[in-house]
Tab-separated table of N, CA, C and O in Angstrom:
chain	number	residue	atom	x	y	z
D	939	MET	N	0.836	-1.190	0.000
D	939	MET	CA	0.000	0.000	0.000
D	939	MET	C	0.879	1.251	0.000
D	939	MET	O	0.644	2.183	-0.765
D	940	LEU	N	1.888	1.260	0.857
D	940	LEU	CA	2.734	2.447	0.987
D	940	LEU	C	3.472	2.749	-0.318
D	940	LEU	O	3.562	3.908	-0.735
D	941	HIS	N	3.956	1.717	-0.972
D	941	HIS	CA	4.660	1.912	-2.242
D	941	HIS	C	3.712	2.460	-3.301
D	941	HIS	O	4.062	3.361	-4.071
D	942	GLY	N	2.500	1.948	-3.353
D	942	GLY	CA	1.514	2.449	-4.297
D	942	GLY	C	1.176	3.911	-4.053
D	942	GLY	O	1.000	4.691	-4.990
D	943	LEU	N	1.091	4.287	-2.776
D	943	LEU	CA	0.833	5.699	-2.441
D	943	LEU	C	1.990	6.584	-2.893
D	943	LEU	O	1.773	7.704	-3.366
D	944	ALA	N	3.211	6.078	-2.764
D	944	ALA	CA	4.371	6.862	-3.217
D	944	ALA	C	4.311	7.077	-4.722
D	944	ALA	O	4.577	8.188	-5.210
D	945	GLN	N	3.941	6.045	-5.469
D	945	GLN	CA	3.827	6.186	-6.919
D	945	GLN	C	2.726	7.175	-7.292
D	945	GLN	O	2.900	8.002	-8.192
D	946	LEU	N	1.598	7.106	-6.596
D	946	LEU	CA	0.504	8.050	-6.841
D	946	LEU	C	0.941	9.478	-6.528
D	946	LEU	O	0.666	10.409	-7.294
D	947	HIS	N	1.635	9.659	-5.415
D	947	HIS	CA	2.141	10.982	-5.028
D	947	HIS	C	3.027	11.552	-6.132
D	947	HIS	O	2.872	12.713	-6.538
D	948	LEU	N	3.966	10.750	-6.627
D	948	LEU	CA	4.893	11.225	-7.655
D	948	LEU	C	4.153	11.576	-8.948
D	948	LEU	O	4.490	12.562	-9.610
D	949	ALA	N	3.149	10.784	-9.303
D	949	ALA	CA	2.364	11.091	-10.499
D	949	ALA	C	1.624	12.413	-10.332
D	949	ALA	O	1.577	13.232	-11.254
D	950	LEU	N	1.056	12.641	-9.159
D	950	LEU	CA	0.348	13.901	-8.911
D	950	LEU	C	1.292	15.090	-8.929
D	950	LEU	O	0.948	16.158	-9.444
D	951	VAL	N	2.478	14.921	-8.394
D	951	VAL	CA	3.473	15.998	-8.426
D	951	VAL	C	3.807	16.338	-9.874
D	951	VAL	O	3.889	17.512	-10.254
D	952	ALA	N	3.990	15.312	-10.696
D	952	ALA	CA	4.316	15.542	-12.106
D	952	ALA	C	3.166	16.212	-12.854
D	952	ALA	O	3.395	17.058	-13.716
D	953	LEU	N	1.939	15.870	-12.506
D	953	LEU	CA	0.773	16.407	-13.224
D	953	LEU	C	0.333	17.780	-12.748
D	953	LEU	O	-0.045	18.633	-13.551
D	954	ARG	N	0.354	17.978	-11.431
D	954	ARG	CA	-0.204	19.228	-10.908
D	954	ARG	C	0.741	20.024	-10.018
D	954	ARG	O	0.372	21.077	-9.522
D	955	GLY	N	1.928	19.491	-9.791
D	955	GLY	CA	2.926	20.233	-9.034
D	955	GLY	C	2.932	19.983	-7.543
D	955	GLY	O	3.796	20.472	-6.834
D	956	TYR	N	2.000	19.207	-7.030
D	956	TYR	CA	1.985	18.875	-5.608
D	956	TYR	C	1.278	17.539	-5.400
D	956	TYR	O	0.451	17.120	-6.201
D	957	GLY	N	1.644	16.896	-4.321
D	957	GLY	CA	1.070	15.593	-4.000
D	957	GLY	C	0.404	15.635	-2.645
D	957	GLY	O	-0.423	16.491	-2.389
D	958	PHE	N	0.811	14.737	-1.773
D	958	PHE	CA	0.208	14.647	-0.454
D	958	PHE	C	1.232	14.108	0.537
D	958	PHE	O	2.293	13.627	0.152
D	959	HIS	N	0.914	14.185	1.794
D	959	HIS	CA	1.779	13.691	2.862
D	959	HIS	C	1.151	12.456	3.478
D	959	HIS	O	-0.071	12.366	3.581
D	960	VAL	N	1.974	11.509	3.858
D	960	VAL	CA	1.492	10.267	4.453
D	960	VAL	C	2.126	10.068	5.821
D	960	VAL	O	3.319	10.335	6.002
D	961	THR	N	1.323	9.622	6.766
D	961	THR	CA	1.820	9.125	8.050
D	961	THR	C	1.354	7.680	8.155
D	961	THR	O	0.168	7.411	8.076
D	962	SER	N	2.305	6.777	8.273
D	962	SER	CA	1.956	5.358	8.378
D	962	SER	C	1.946	4.944	9.851
D	962	SER	O	2.807	5.351	10.620
D	963	PHE	N	0.953	4.156	10.213
D	963	PHE	CA	0.804	3.642	11.577
D	963	PHE	C	0.899	2.125	11.541
D	963	PHE	O	0.219	1.484	10.725
D	964	ASP	N	1.719	1.550	12.400
D	964	ASP	CA	1.767	0.096	12.551
D	964	ASP	C	2.544	-0.216	13.820
D	964	ASP	O	3.719	0.119	13.920
D	965	PRO	N	1.901	-0.860	14.793
D	965	PRO	CA	2.589	-1.176	16.039
D	965	PRO	C	3.464	-2.426	15.944
D	965	PRO	O	4.266	-2.690	16.837
D	966	ASP	N	3.328	-3.185	14.852
D	966	ASP	CA	4.030	-4.459	14.741
D	966	ASP	C	5.511	-4.280	14.454
D	966	ASP	O	5.927	-3.304	13.824
D	967	VAL	N	6.269	-5.269	14.906
D	967	VAL	CA	7.693	-5.315	14.596
D	967	VAL	C	7.935	-6.452	13.617
D	967	VAL	O	7.153	-7.409	13.530
D	968	VAL	N	9.007	-6.346	12.875
D	968	VAL	CA	9.373	-7.366	11.905
D	968	VAL	C	9.813	-8.618	12.652
D	968	VAL	O	10.645	-8.550	13.564
D	969	SER	N	9.253	-9.745	12.261
D	969	SER	CA	9.637	-11.028	12.858
D	969	SER	C	10.345	-11.872	11.803
D	969	SER	O	10.317	-11.567	10.604
D	970	GLU	N	10.934	-12.946	12.251
D	970	GLU	CA	11.617	-13.852	11.325
D	970	GLU	C	10.636	-14.399	10.290
D	970	GLU	O	11.002	-14.623	9.133
D	971	ALA	N	9.387	-14.584	10.685
D	971	ALA	CA	8.365	-15.087	9.762
D	971	ALA	C	8.086	-14.112	8.620
D	971	ALA	O	7.641	-14.528	7.549
D	972	ASN	N	8.346	-12.828	8.831
D	972	ASN	CA	8.123	-11.829	7.784
D	972	ASN	C	9.201	-11.878	6.704
D	972	ASN	O	8.959	-11.476	5.569
D	973	VAL	N	10.388	-12.339	7.069
D	973	VAL	CA	11.515	-12.373	6.135
D	973	VAL	C	11.269	-13.498	5.123
D	973	VAL	O	10.925	-14.610	5.482
D	974	GLY	N	11.433	-13.197	3.867
D	974	GLY	CA	11.271	-14.196	2.827
D	974	GLY	C	9.902	-14.184	2.175
D	974	GLY	O	9.773	-14.488	1.004
D	975	ARG	N	8.859	-13.820	2.924
D	975	ARG	CA	7.525	-13.764	2.317
D	975	ARG	C	7.040	-12.335	2.158
D	975	ARG	O	5.963	-12.093	1.640
D	976	THR	N	7.820	-11.377	2.615
D	976	THR	CA	7.510	-9.952	2.459
D	976	THR	C	8.782	-9.222	2.070
D	976	THR	O	9.796	-9.846	1.760
D	977	VAL	N	8.764	-7.907	2.118
D	977	VAL	CA	9.914	-7.109	1.673
D	977	VAL	C	10.961	-6.893	2.765
D	977	VAL	O	11.888	-6.119	2.579
D	978	PHE	N	10.823	-7.570	3.883
D	978	PHE	CA	11.752	-7.380	4.992
D	978	PHE	C	12.952	-8.315	4.885
D	978	PHE	O	12.864	-9.396	4.307
D	979	SER	N	14.075	-7.880	5.477
D	979	SER	CA	15.289	-8.683	5.485
D	979	SER	C	15.643	-9.068	6.916
D	979	SER	O	15.034	-8.595	7.878
D	980	LEU	N	16.648	-9.918	7.062
D	980	LEU	CA	17.092	-10.333	8.389
D	980	LEU	C	17.511	-9.135	9.236
D	980	LEU	O	17.310	-9.123	10.450
D	981	ALA	N	18.085	-8.128	8.611
D	981	ALA	CA	18.533	-6.934	9.346
D	981	ALA	C	17.357	-6.143	9.927
D	981	ALA	O	17.548	-5.354	10.856
D	982	ASP	N	16.151	-6.368	9.427
D	982	ASP	CA	14.975	-5.637	9.884
D	982	ASP	C	14.310	-6.274	11.112
D	982	ASP	O	13.458	-5.639	11.744
D	983	ILE	N	14.669	-7.498	11.443
D	983	ILE	CA	14.010	-8.206	12.546
D	983	ILE	C	14.128	-7.390	13.835
D	983	ILE	O	15.205	-6.914	14.191
D	984	GLY	N	12.993	-7.201	14.487
D	984	GLY	CA	12.945	-6.447	15.732
D	984	GLY	C	12.640	-4.969	15.562
D	984	GLY	O	12.332	-4.284	16.531
D	985	LEU	N	12.712	-4.475	14.329
D	985	LEU	CA	12.413	-3.064	14.057
D	985	LEU	C	10.922	-2.913	13.760
D	985	LEU	O	10.264	-3.851	13.313
D	986	HIS	N	10.403	-1.728	13.989
D	986	HIS	CA	8.997	-1.472	13.697
D	986	HIS	C	8.773	-1.415	12.191
D	986	HIS	O	9.514	-0.745	11.464
D	987	LYS	N	7.733	-2.103	11.742
D	987	LYS	CA	7.425	-2.161	10.314
D	987	LYS	C	7.181	-0.774	9.734
D	987	LYS	O	7.654	-0.461	8.641
D	988	ALA	N	6.441	0.058	10.432
D	988	ALA	CA	6.151	1.409	9.927
D	988	ALA	C	7.439	2.194	9.712
D	988	ALA	O	7.595	2.873	8.696
D	989	ASP	N	8.363	2.101	10.650
D	989	ASP	CA	9.635	2.823	10.528
D	989	ASP	C	10.447	2.329	9.335
D	989	ASP	O	10.959	3.123	8.542
D	990	VAL	N	10.569	1.021	9.211
D	990	VAL	CA	11.373	0.436	8.135
D	990	VAL	C	10.818	0.815	6.771
D	990	VAL	O	11.543	1.319	5.901
D	991	LEU	N	9.533	0.583	6.573
D	991	LEU	CA	8.946	0.823	5.254
D	991	LEU	C	8.889	2.299	4.897
D	991	LEU	O	9.177	2.680	3.755
D	992	THR	N	8.550	3.142	5.848
D	992	THR	CA	8.482	4.580	5.562
D	992	THR	C	9.868	5.131	5.272
D	992	THR	O	10.034	5.949	4.357
D	993	HIS	N	10.864	4.668	5.992
D	993	HIS	CA	12.245	5.102	5.727
D	993	HIS	C	12.664	4.714	4.310
D	993	HIS	O	13.272	5.512	3.594
D	994	ARG	N	12.327	3.508	3.904
D	994	ARG	CA	12.682	3.054	2.550
D	994	ARG	C	12.003	3.906	1.481
D	994	ARG	O	12.632	4.280	0.491
D	995	ILE	N	10.726	4.202	1.678
D	995	ILE	CA	9.993	5.031	0.722
D	995	ILE	C	10.616	6.423	0.656
D	995	ILE	O	10.825	6.986	-0.423
D	996	ASN	N	10.926	6.991	1.818
D	996	ASN	CA	11.544	8.318	1.853
D	996	ASN	C	12.870	8.340	1.114
D	996	ASN	O	13.147	9.263	0.337
D	997	CYS	N	13.694	7.336	1.340
D	997	CYS	CA	15.003	7.270	0.671
D	997	CYS	C	14.863	7.060	-0.831
D	997	CYS	O	15.571	7.683	-1.618
D	998	ALA	N	13.948	6.189	-1.223
D	998	ALA	CA	13.789	5.858	-2.635
D	998	ALA	C	13.224	7.010	-3.451
D	998	ALA	O	13.593	7.191	-4.611
D	999	TYR	N	12.321	7.794	-2.845
D	999	TYR	CA	11.600	8.812	-3.609
D	999	TYR	C	11.847	10.242	-3.134
D	999	TYR	O	11.204	11.165	-3.617
D	1000	GLY	N	12.741	10.426	-2.184
D	1000	GLY	CA	13.045	11.775	-1.713
D	1000	GLY	C	11.892	12.426	-0.979
D	1000	GLY	O	11.711	13.643	-1.065
D	1001	LEU	N	11.121	11.633	-0.258
D	1001	LEU	CA	9.962	12.155	0.470
D	1001	LEU	C	10.304	12.389	1.932
D	1001	LEU	O	11.383	12.018	2.400
D	1002	ASP	N	9.381	12.999	2.641
D	1002	ASP	CA	9.551	13.261	4.065
D	1002	ASP	C	8.302	12.787	4.809
D	1002	ASP	O	7.719	13.520	5.598
D	1003	TRP	N	7.882	11.578	4.498
D	1003	TRP	CA	6.707	11.018	5.149
D	1003	TRP	C	7.054	10.569	6.557
D	1003	TRP	O	8.223	10.373	6.884
D	1004	CYS	N	6.058	10.398	7.385
D	1004	CYS	CA	6.255	10.070	8.798
D	1004	CYS	C	5.771	8.661	9.115
D	1004	CYS	O	4.859	8.152	8.462
D	1005	ALA	N	6.372	8.087	10.131
D	1005	ALA	CA	5.955	6.774	10.627
D	1005	ALA	C	5.605	6.899	12.095
D	1005	ALA	O	6.283	7.604	12.843
D	1006	GLU	N	4.555	6.229	12.471
D	1006	GLU	CA	4.155	6.139	13.876
D	1006	GLU	C	4.107	4.658	14.227
D	1006	GLU	O	3.192	3.954	13.803
D	1007	PRO	N	5.102	4.172	14.960
D	1007	PRO	CA	5.106	2.752	15.321
D	1007	PRO	C	4.112	2.485	16.450
D	1007	PRO	O	4.475	2.098	17.556
D	1008	ALA	N	2.852	2.737	16.166
D	1008	ALA	CA	1.786	2.604	17.160
D	1008	ALA	C	0.498	2.239	16.454
D	1008	ALA	O	0.370	2.420	15.243
D	1009	ARG	N	-0.458	1.769	17.218
D	1009	ARG	CA	-1.777	1.462	16.671
D	1009	ARG	C	-2.475	2.771	16.309
D	1009	ARG	O	-2.394	3.754	17.025
D	1010	TYR	N	-3.162	2.769	15.175
D	1010	TYR	CA	-3.890	3.949	14.740
D	1010	TYR	C	-5.046	4.228	15.698
D	1010	TYR	O	-5.759	3.332	16.114
D	1011	LYS	N	-5.215	5.481	16.041
D	1011	LYS	CA	-6.359	5.909	16.837
D	1011	LYS	C	-7.083	6.983	16.032
D	1011	LYS	O	-6.464	7.818	15.394
D	1012	GLY	N	-8.382	6.985	16.037
D	1012	GLY	CA	-9.202	7.854	15.199
D	1012	GLY	C	-8.890	9.327	15.276
D	1012	GLY	O	-9.030	10.037	14.306
D	1013	ASP	N	-8.440	9.818	16.424
D	1013	ASP	CA	-8.185	11.246	16.552
D	1013	ASP	C	-6.940	11.688	15.792
D	1013	ASP	O	-6.740	12.866	15.560
D	1014	ALA	N	-6.118	10.751	15.350
D	1014	ALA	CA	-4.888	11.110	14.640
D	1014	ALA	C	-5.196	11.807	13.323
D	1014	ALA	O	-4.475	12.704	12.915
D	1015	VAL	N	-6.254	11.414	12.643
D	1015	VAL	CA	-6.600	12.048	11.371
D	1015	VAL	C	-6.992	13.499	11.600
D	1015	VAL	O	-6.560	14.394	10.892
D	1016	ARG	N	-7.786	13.744	12.606
D	1016	ARG	CA	-8.195	15.125	12.897
D	1016	ARG	C	-6.980	15.969	13.291
D	1016	ARG	O	-6.856	17.115	12.877
D	1017	GLN	N	-6.087	15.410	14.083
D	1017	GLN	CA	-4.907	16.164	14.522
D	1017	GLN	C	-4.000	16.491	13.346
D	1017	GLN	O	-3.435	17.566	13.277
D	1018	ALA	N	-3.851	15.558	12.419
D	1018	ALA	CA	-2.959	15.765	11.277
D	1018	ALA	C	-3.644	16.511	10.143
D	1018	ALA	O	-3.014	16.861	9.165
D	1019	ARG	N	-4.958	16.735	10.281
D	1019	ARG	CA	-5.745	17.380	9.223
D	1019	ARG	C	-5.594	16.624	7.901
D	1019	ARG	O	-5.407	17.208	6.839
D	1020	SER	N	-5.642	15.325	7.986
D	1020	SER	CA	-5.508	14.478	6.810
D	1020	SER	C	-6.753	14.580	5.940
D	1020	SER	O	-7.848	14.799	6.427
D	1021	GLU	N	-6.561	14.404	4.648
D	1021	GLU	CA	-7.667	14.446	3.713
D	1021	GLU	C	-8.196	13.064	3.389
D	1021	GLU	O	-9.303	12.929	2.872
D	1022	ILE	N	-7.411	12.047	3.652
D	1022	ILE	CA	-7.818	10.685	3.327
D	1022	ILE	C	-7.274	9.737	4.391
D	1022	ILE	O	-6.216	9.980	4.965
D	1023	LEU	N	-8.017	8.682	4.639
D	1023	LEU	CA	-7.606	7.670	5.595
D	1023	LEU	C	-7.728	6.311	4.926
D	1023	LEU	O	-8.778	5.973	4.363
D	1024	ILE	N	-6.653	5.549	4.941
D	1024	ILE	CA	-6.655	4.191	4.408
D	1024	ILE	C	-6.181	3.287	5.526
D	1024	ILE	O	-5.112	3.506	6.098
D	1025	THR	N	-6.970	2.289	5.851
D	1025	THR	CA	-6.545	1.337	6.873
D	1025	THR	C	-6.371	-0.025	6.227
D	1025	THR	O	-7.114	-0.408	5.326
D	1026	CYS	N	-5.364	-0.729	6.664
D	1026	CYS	CA	-5.077	-2.070	6.169
D	1026	CYS	C	-4.953	-2.999	7.372
D	1026	CYS	O	-4.412	-2.601	8.402
D	1027	VAL	N	-5.453	-4.190	7.232
D	1027	VAL	CA	-5.376	-5.160	8.323
D	1027	VAL	C	-4.779	-6.453	7.789
D	1027	VAL	O	-4.825	-6.728	6.600
D	1028	ASP	N	-4.216	-7.229	8.696
D	1028	ASP	CA	-3.599	-8.478	8.245
D	1028	ASP	C	-3.983	-9.674	9.119
D	1028	ASP	O	-3.236	-10.616	9.270
D	1029	SER	N	-5.177	-9.617	9.706
D	1029	SER	CA	-5.641	-10.756	10.484
D	1029	SER	C	-7.117	-11.013	10.184
D	1029	SER	O	-7.862	-10.086	9.842
D	1030	ALA	N	-7.514	-12.253	10.317
D	1030	ALA	CA	-8.907	-12.606	10.062
D	1030	ALA	C	-9.840	-11.882	11.028
D	1030	ALA	O	-10.915	-11.428	10.652
D	1031	ALA	N	-9.420	-11.752	12.291
D	1031	ALA	CA	-10.258	-11.071	13.290
D	1031	ALA	C	-10.478	-9.608	12.908
D	1031	ALA	O	-11.599	-9.103	13.023
D	1032	SER	N	-9.453	-8.944	12.454
D	1032	SER	CA	-9.592	-7.543	12.047
D	1032	SER	C	-10.476	-7.398	10.828
D	1032	SER	O	-11.248	-6.445	10.723
D	1033	ARG	N	-10.384	-8.319	9.910
D	1033	ARG	CA	-11.208	-8.255	8.706
D	1033	ARG	C	-12.686	-8.437	9.016
D	1033	ARG	O	-13.534	-7.851	8.363
D	1034	ARG	N	-12.983	-9.239	10.032
D	1034	ARG	CA	-14.381	-9.422	10.438
D	1034	ARG	C	-14.913	-8.146	11.024
D	1034	ARG	O	-15.979	-7.728	10.889
């Protein structure tokens, strides 16, 4: 999701001169199980997923997006004055 948002941001910058800002929220840390089936490496184990992925996006695309290694809480959108909210879940319980 984060990579797709970066591509969309860059396209909007090219078309209209400005894009958007993203703050990613995820309290999870990279585990050994994440290595090999996702974009994480052994060096990422124990680090917060939001920090790792947002840092990579920032480095790759010259962005200054933020990471919050915490669970999303509804008031964060109002505080950040965000225009859009996208939530992603990775468990059956959350999907229900």
